[in-house]
Amino acid sequence: MTKKQFKAESKRLLEMMINSIYTQKEIFIRELISNASDAIDKIYYKALTDENLSFEKENYYIKVSADKDSRVLTISDTGIGMTKDDLETNLGTIAKSGSFAFKNENELKDGHDIIGQFGVGFYSAFMVADVVGVTSKALGSENAYKWESNGTDGYTVIEVEKDAIGTEITLKIKENTEDENFDEYLETHRLKAIIKKYSDFIRYPIKMDVKGQRPKADSENELEEYHEEQTINSMVPIWRKNKNELTTEDYETFYADKHYGFDKPLKHIHLSVDGAVRYNAILYIPEKIPFDFYSKEYEKGLELYSSGVLIMNKCSDLLPDYFSFVKGLVDSEDLSLNISREMLQHDRQLKLIAKNIKNKIKSQLQSLLKDEREKYEEFYKSFGRQLKYGIYSDFGSNKEVLQDLIMFYSSTKKEMVTLEEYVSRMPEEQKFIYYASGESYERIEKLPQIEAVSEKGFEILYFTEDIDEFATKMLMSYKEKEFKSVSSGDLGIESSETEESVSEEQDNKELFDYMKTILSTKVKDVRISKRLKSHPVCLATDGEVTIEMEKILKSMPDNQNVQADKVLEINSNHEVFSTLKVAFATDKEKVSLYTNLLYNQALLIEGLPIQDPVEFTNDMCKIMV
Ligand code: ADP
Ligand code: MG
């Protein structure tokens, strides 16, 4: 019989499993039972929705039995089974489900941690077994097959006899070693305890043959031998349990069991709603960004159950995009089992549930922000961008929901602040919510444009993400205070120098006109700055589009070549300005040289590319020689 080889990653995982020094090897039972339960979910759902299949609840169960003499542990189920092809693809390759995604070789080396925290699936069987056999007969199939492997040198698949549809997994348990006890996985009481610990909520009975002694019914002094089949699990799913009976650890374990994420959830929300629509839900706010979160592959959605039967893995209609990071499940008795994806979208009950859930998530985030600020900031680091994106998208229709959840870095507080906090401490004379955009806090801090606003003592919000300005443009204002870029034409700051600068502007009109012709298409205007204090020059903008926005729009694939109306601002208190004036009176050539230099300097400060760097350096040299 020829042996087939495992796919490369599977092989690495297998090696890790076999050599694992991990102490909680017992989780292999959880994994195998969870697979059995998934398989029963599939056939159970089929039976409920297909008239040609008989439907009898007691036909669906999982059975665990151990034989000490032959050292074989068997876990069988009455699930949907696997065809020959299924056996090869599902067990010959690592599960595609993403339950186990390596990020790098190091993680693989000390896999220790990963095994403990996350589901590792079927291969975990090799932590305790020398040989694993999977005998299966798929629904609708005449033949049964057996897959077998020792984990190291490939696997075989042969045809075998099996009457009932379903799967039977046999594990030849390893011999004890000096420091490891494998016998325990053949002991009934240990197996019972492990099943209770990890798989109590499984909705199908997990049965075991239990042998023992007990007092006789008619005489308390005599013992009798018994041998009976017992159901080990309580079968109450966690979401049907009473919140008060559950610990944070229970929720965390469930999160890991469900493979919702590689992290520990930041917060869980357990809902039992009994109103216009009835449902139970467990929702999680993850702590860390899933590795594929900002990629096209990421699919949002919650698991959807109808009266305890899984009907959809990722129901996207239950979550708005801006809360797409939320994980969890919803179980409702008001939903039909037969409901199709298309019908679901229009289902009134589902819409009600979705709306309800959205509000719950919002209020939970608000209380996290209020009561557990550090945790919220942790969350915001991961998913803040998604919230801001939510404000911007759908023409701002969700801004009410989201505006109190966003935060920005503050120039005065040197930490993240909410809009509410910002507005509440605005001095009376401050009319706007000021912001400055740039690549990083450090760069923004050095922008000449912030000088005037800072000098006033006004707080400035630092925008470092591309979505920031777009989101606030969509918001327009918060509590009737409009947002204003520190580079915008009119800063709305009363300045004692205003009159002075107006006359200065008039006195030097010819100079500015001359500079404007030199820069022709590059800027819309050249004028005296009201915002500069120590720097000689900067760029400002008139109108809606700021320079940051122009940069972002330019980088988009379908850019409309949107341009900011740039204004070159000169600091009239700077020596450079006197030099300009003198040059204008004596040497026009020099004015043109200076103008170009100043313009290019302003571009550099702004982080914009200089059109002709060679010309710029030549100009510098001209001044030096
Ligand atoms: P996951 O459960 O995350 O998909 P596993 O490694 O646990 O990954 O299982 C791999 C695949 O093997 C499953 O997705 C399923 O298709 C199949 N499988 C495993 N156990 C069973 C079973 N008892 N019955 C039917 N299919 C199974
Ligand atoms: Mg699994």
CSV table of C-alpha atoms and ligand atoms in Angstrom, one decimal, residues 31 34-35 38 121-122 259, ligand 2:
chain,number,residue,atom,x,y,z
A,31,GLU,CA,-10.7,19.2,19.6
A,34,SER,CA,-15.7,19.7,18.7
A,35,ASN,CA,-15.2,18.2,15.2
A,38,ASP,CA,-19.6,20.2,13.9
A,121,GLY,CA,-7.7,20.8,15.5
A,122,PHE,CA,-7.5,17.2,14.5
A,259,HIS,CA,-11.5,29.9,17.4
B,2,MG,MG,-11.8,21.3,14.6
